[in-house]
Coordinates of C-alpha atoms in Angstrom, one line a residue:
M1 CA -127.1 54.8 72.0
A2 CA -130.7 56.1 72.0
V3 CA -132.0 52.7 72.8
A4 CA -129.6 52.3 75.7
A5 CA -130.5 55.7 77.1
L6 CA -134.2 54.9 76.8
T7 CA -133.7 51.6 78.6
G8 CA -131.8 53.4 81.4
A9 CA -134.6 55.9 81.8
V10 CA -137.3 53.1 82.0
L11 CA -135.2 51.2 84.6
A12 CA -134.9 54.4 86.7
L13 CA -138.6 55.0 86.5
S14 CA -139.3 51.4 87.6
L15 CA -137.3 51.8 90.8
P16 CA -139.5 52.0 93.9
L17 CA -140.3 55.6 94.7
A18 CA -139.1 55.0 98.3
A19 CA -135.7 53.9 97.1
R20 CA -135.3 56.9 94.9
A21 CA -136.4 59.2 97.7
A22 CA -133.9 57.6 100.0
D23 CA -131.1 58.2 97.5
I24 CA -131.5 62.0 98.0
Y25 CA -132.6 62.0 101.6
P26 CA -132.1 64.3 103.5
S27 CA -132.2 67.3 101.2
K28 CA -133.5 69.8 103.7
P29 CA -133.6 70.3 107.5
I30 CA -135.4 67.6 109.6
K31 CA -137.9 68.6 112.4
L32 CA -137.5 66.7 115.7
V33 CA -140.7 67.0 117.7
V34 CA -140.3 67.0 121.5
P35 CA -143.7 66.3 123.2
F36 CA -142.7 68.1 126.4
A37 CA -141.7 71.6 127.3
A38 CA -138.3 73.1 126.8
G39 CA -135.8 72.5 129.7
G40 CA -137.1 69.0 130.8
S41 CA -135.1 65.8 130.5
T42 CA -136.6 64.8 127.1
D43 CA -135.8 68.3 125.7
I44 CA -132.3 68.2 127.0
V45 CA -131.6 64.8 125.5
A46 CA -133.2 65.8 122.2
R47 CA -131.0 68.9 121.8
I48 CA -127.9 66.9 122.5
I49 CA -128.8 64.2 120.0
A50 CA -130.0 66.8 117.4
E51 CA -126.6 68.5 117.5
G52 CA -124.9 65.2 116.9
M53 CA -127.2 64.2 114.1
R54 CA -126.4 67.5 112.3
S55 CA -123.0 66.0 111.4
T56 CA -124.2 62.4 110.9
M57 CA -127.1 63.4 108.7
G58 CA -125.6 66.4 106.9
Q59 CA -128.6 68.5 107.7
A60 CA -129.9 70.6 110.5
I61 CA -132.1 68.8 113.0
V62 CA -134.6 71.5 114.3
V63 CA -136.1 70.8 117.7
D64 CA -139.8 71.7 117.9
N65 CA -141.4 71.6 121.4
K66 CA -145.1 70.6 121.3
A67 CA -146.0 70.1 124.9
G68 CA -149.4 69.2 126.4
A69 CA -151.6 66.4 127.6
G70 CA -148.6 64.5 129.2
G71 CA -146.8 64.2 125.8
V72 CA -149.9 63.2 123.8
I73 CA -150.1 66.4 121.7
G74 CA -146.6 66.2 120.4
T75 CA -146.8 62.5 119.8
E76 CA -150.0 63.0 117.8
A77 CA -148.2 65.6 115.7
V78 CA -145.6 63.1 114.7
A79 CA -148.2 60.4 113.9
Q80 CA -150.1 62.8 111.7
A81 CA -147.1 64.1 109.8
A82 CA -146.1 63.1 106.3
P83 CA -144.1 59.9 106.3
D84 CA -141.2 61.4 104.4
G85 CA -138.5 61.4 107.1
Y86 CA -138.7 65.2 107.6
T87 CA -140.8 65.0 110.8
I88 CA -139.6 62.7 113.5
G89 CA -140.3 62.6 117.2
M90 CA -138.8 61.9 120.6
A91 CA -140.2 58.8 122.2
T92 CA -140.1 58.0 125.9
V93 CA -141.3 55.3 128.3
S94 CA -144.3 57.5 129.1
T95 CA -145.3 58.4 125.5
M96 CA -145.0 54.9 124.1
T97 CA -145.7 52.5 127.0
I98 CA -147.8 54.4 129.6
N99 CA -149.9 57.1 127.8
P100 CA -151.7 54.7 125.5
F101 CA -153.3 53.2 128.7
L102 CA -153.6 56.5 130.6
F103 CA -155.3 58.7 128.0
T104 CA -158.1 57.6 125.7
R105 CA -156.9 59.8 122.8
A106 CA -153.5 58.1 123.0
A107 CA -154.8 54.6 122.7
G108 CA -153.9 54.0 119.1
L109 CA -150.8 56.2 118.8
P110 CA -148.0 53.6 119.0
A111 CA -149.6 51.8 116.0
K112 CA -149.3 55.0 114.0
L113 CA -145.6 55.3 114.6
T114 CA -142.5 53.4 113.4
P115 CA -139.8 52.9 116.1
V116 CA -136.5 54.1 114.7
A117 CA -133.9 53.9 117.5
N118 CA -133.5 53.7 121.3
L119 CA -130.7 56.1 121.9
V120 CA -130.2 57.2 125.5
N121 CA -130.7 55.7 129.0
M122 CA -131.3 57.8 132.1
P123 CA -131.4 56.6 135.7
A124 CA -133.9 57.5 138.3
V125 CA -132.9 58.4 141.8
Y126 CA -135.0 58.1 145.0
M127 CA -134.5 61.0 147.4
V128 CA -135.7 61.9 150.8
H129 CA -136.0 65.2 152.7
P130 CA -133.2 65.6 155.3
K131 CA -135.7 65.9 158.2
L132 CA -136.7 62.2 157.7
G133 CA -133.4 61.3 159.3
V134 CA -132.2 58.6 156.9
N135 CA -129.6 58.5 154.3
T136 CA -129.3 54.8 153.2
F137 CA -131.5 52.3 151.5
E138 CA -131.5 50.0 154.5
A139 CA -132.4 52.8 156.9
F140 CA -135.2 54.1 154.7
V141 CA -136.8 50.7 154.3
A142 CA -136.5 50.0 158.1
K143 CA -138.2 53.3 158.9
A144 CA -140.9 52.8 156.3
K145 CA -141.7 49.4 157.7
A146 CA -141.6 50.6 161.3
E147 CA -143.9 53.5 160.5
P148 CA -146.4 52.2 157.9
G149 CA -148.5 54.9 156.3
K150 CA -146.5 57.7 157.8
I151 CA -144.1 58.4 155.0
S152 CA -145.5 60.1 151.9
G153 CA -144.1 60.2 148.4
A154 CA -144.6 62.8 145.7
V155 CA -145.4 61.7 142.1
P156 CA -146.2 63.9 139.0
G157 CA -149.7 62.4 138.6
L158 CA -151.9 59.3 138.7
G159 CA -150.6 56.7 136.3
T160 CA -147.3 58.5 135.6
L161 CA -144.0 56.7 135.7
G162 CA -143.3 58.2 139.2
H163 CA -146.6 56.6 140.4
L164 CA -145.6 53.2 139.0
L165 CA -142.2 53.5 140.6
L166 CA -143.5 54.1 144.1
A167 CA -146.4 51.6 143.8
S168 CA -143.9 48.9 142.7
F169 CA -141.6 49.9 145.5
N170 CA -144.4 49.3 148.0
D171 CA -145.3 46.0 146.4
T172 CA -141.7 44.7 146.3
L173 CA -140.4 45.9 149.6
K174 CA -143.7 45.4 151.5
T175 CA -143.9 49.0 152.6
D176 CA -146.8 51.4 152.9
I177 CA -145.6 54.7 151.5
Q178 CA -148.6 57.0 150.9
I179 CA -148.5 58.1 147.3
V180 CA -149.4 61.8 146.7
P181 CA -150.2 62.7 143.1
Y182 CA -149.5 66.2 141.8
R183 CA -150.2 68.0 138.6
G184 CA -146.8 67.7 137.2
S185 CA -143.2 67.3 138.3
G186 CA -142.7 70.9 139.3
P187 CA -145.3 71.1 142.1
A188 CA -144.3 67.6 143.3
L189 CA -140.7 68.6 143.5
N190 CA -141.5 71.9 145.3
D191 CA -143.4 70.0 148.1
A192 CA -140.6 67.5 148.4
L193 CA -138.1 70.3 148.8
A194 CA -140.3 71.9 151.4
G195 CA -140.6 68.7 153.3
M196 CA -144.4 68.6 152.8
V197 CA -143.8 65.0 151.5
Q198 CA -140.7 63.0 152.5
L199 CA -139.9 61.0 149.4
M200 CA -139.7 61.5 145.6
P201 CA -138.2 59.5 142.8
D202 CA -137.0 61.6 139.9
Q203 CA -134.7 61.5 136.8
L204 CA -131.1 62.3 137.6
P205 CA -130.7 65.6 135.6
S206 CA -133.5 67.4 137.4
A207 CA -132.6 65.8 140.8
M208 CA -128.9 66.6 140.8
P209 CA -129.0 70.3 141.7
H210 CA -131.1 69.6 144.8
I211 CA -128.9 66.7 145.8
K212 CA -125.7 68.8 145.4
S213 CA -127.3 71.6 147.5
G214 CA -128.1 69.0 150.2
K215 CA -131.8 69.8 150.1
L216 CA -132.6 66.2 149.1
I217 CA -130.7 63.0 150.1
P218 CA -130.4 60.2 147.5
F219 CA -130.5 56.6 148.9
V220 CA -131.0 54.4 145.9
Q221 CA -130.9 54.6 142.1
A222 CA -132.3 52.7 139.1
S223 CA -129.3 52.2 136.8
E224 CA -127.2 49.5 135.2
A225 CA -124.2 50.8 137.2
R226 CA -123.7 53.4 139.8
S227 CA -123.8 56.9 138.4
P228 CA -120.4 58.7 138.5
E229 CA -122.3 61.6 140.0
L230 CA -123.5 59.4 142.8
P231 CA -120.8 56.8 143.4
N232 CA -121.9 56.1 147.0
V233 CA -125.6 55.4 146.1
P234 CA -126.3 51.8 145.3
T235 CA -128.5 50.6 142.4
F236 CA -131.6 48.4 142.8
K237 CA -129.8 45.9 140.6
E238 CA -126.9 45.4 143.0
L239 CA -129.4 45.2 145.9
G240 CA -131.2 42.4 144.1
Y241 CA -134.3 44.2 142.9
D242 CA -134.0 43.8 139.1
N243 CA -137.7 44.6 138.5
L244 CA -137.4 48.0 140.3
N245 CA -134.1 48.7 138.5
Q246 CA -135.6 48.1 135.0
L247 CA -138.7 50.0 135.7
G248 CA -136.7 53.0 136.9
I249 CA -134.4 53.3 133.9
S250 CA -135.9 55.8 131.5
W251 CA -135.0 55.6 127.8
F252 CA -135.3 58.2 125.0
G253 CA -135.6 57.2 121.4
I254 CA -136.8 58.4 118.0
V255 CA -140.0 57.5 116.1
A256 CA -141.3 58.3 112.7
P257 CA -144.8 58.4 111.2
K258 CA -146.0 54.9 110.1
G259 CA -145.4 54.4 106.4
T260 CA -142.0 56.1 106.3
P261 CA -140.0 54.2 103.7
A262 CA -137.7 51.6 105.1
P263 CA -134.6 53.0 103.5
I264 CA -135.3 56.4 105.2
V265 CA -135.9 54.7 108.5
Q266 CA -132.6 52.9 108.2
R267 CA -130.8 56.1 107.3
L268 CA -132.3 57.8 110.3
Q269 CA -131.5 54.9 112.6
E270 CA -127.8 54.7 111.5
A271 CA -127.3 58.4 111.8
A272 CA -129.0 58.7 115.2
V273 CA -127.1 55.7 116.7
K274 CA -123.8 57.1 115.3
A275 CA -124.7 60.5 116.7
A276 CA -125.4 59.1 120.2
H277 CA -122.0 57.5 120.3
L278 CA -119.9 60.5 119.1
P279 CA -117.4 61.4 121.8
E280 CA -118.7 65.0 122.2
V281 CA -122.3 63.7 122.5
Q282 CA -121.3 61.1 125.1
K283 CA -119.5 63.8 127.1
R284 CA -122.6 66.0 127.1
L285 CA -124.9 63.1 128.0
K286 CA -122.7 62.2 130.9
T287 CA -123.0 65.8 132.3
V288 CA -126.8 65.2 132.7
G289 CA -126.4 61.7 134.1
A290 CA -127.4 59.9 130.9
S291 CA -125.6 57.4 128.6
P292 CA -126.0 56.2 125.0
S293 CA -127.9 52.9 124.6
N294 CA -126.0 49.9 123.3
M295 CA -129.1 47.8 122.5
D296 CA -129.6 45.9 119.3
Q297 CA -131.9 48.3 117.5
S298 CA -133.9 45.5 115.9
Q299 CA -135.2 44.8 119.4
F300 CA -136.6 48.3 120.0
P301 CA -140.1 47.4 118.8
A302 CA -140.1 44.3 121.1
Q303 CA -138.9 46.4 124.0
I304 CA -141.8 48.8 123.5
A305 CA -144.3 45.9 123.3
Q306 CA -142.9 44.2 126.5
E307 CA -142.8 47.4 128.5
S308 CA -146.3 48.3 127.4
Q309 CA -147.6 44.9 128.6
R310 CA -145.8 45.4 131.9
N311 CA -147.0 48.9 132.5
K312 CA -150.6 48.2 131.5
A313 CA -150.6 45.4 134.1
L314 CA -149.3 47.8 136.8
L315 CA -151.9 50.4 135.9
D316 CA -154.7 47.8 136.0
R317 CA -153.5 46.7 139.4
L318 CA -153.6 50.3 140.6
G319 CA -157.1 50.7 139.2
V320 CA -156.0 53.7 137.0
K321 CA -158.5 54.2 134.2
P322 CA -157.9 56.1 131.0
E323 CA -159.0 59.7 130.9

């Protein structure tokens, strides 16, 4: 009996530490770092997912907003955290595939993070001020071509996703929209609402209040299918512009510090994906114009790599250098 007990103890001690840690994980609340301010699209999605993961993980998921430097500060906080599964972070197109080429301090961040899951997709919508006098894609393109250089578009800053969207629109449609960079989405949207600039692409949640009020008119969206909120607005995909469609679909995922044990990463992935597909979570995502991702999660690292290559090429073409 004593020999058997001793043998069992030795075997238990010989188990990899990561495996034993995963057996009891999670045993306390998990911090989910959002690298942007409260109230934005990333924060909204994070709080919806966190509530769903409370049930699928069996622990509270505490959202911690660490905004600054275009998402770099919060992403750094995740990369520098202990790789034990108790600090994870929201990842976006910007933080993982644009910032590393836009900010010098962000250059090595993706290599310090482990992709866990791509959870949510969110469409972008292109809107014009009513005084421009157009309300369809065809009418906008015709006017832009007839008046080269006279239509201006607001973007949150040089090298941002909004900048890439308008620059790619110009390249693809052979238009000459003047791109006006602002210091953030707020000032850009304010001038678009005032008619100081005539065009702005934006994510659907922040755009919808202004569309519903009639202050901005949507004419095309980047989405796999027409949004239920905008059933009369075509997608780039159905118009035959797949490149613009893919570029305009934002995704939101979860990353963990590099070195997080594989069993813990798998536990997080399974719980997060399950949470994103809970009926109540899907319902809440729908209200903000988002939907759960159905991608094969094993492809998430490859998706980040491919989009990083694409976005670096776009930034190089635009001549945007890292700050």
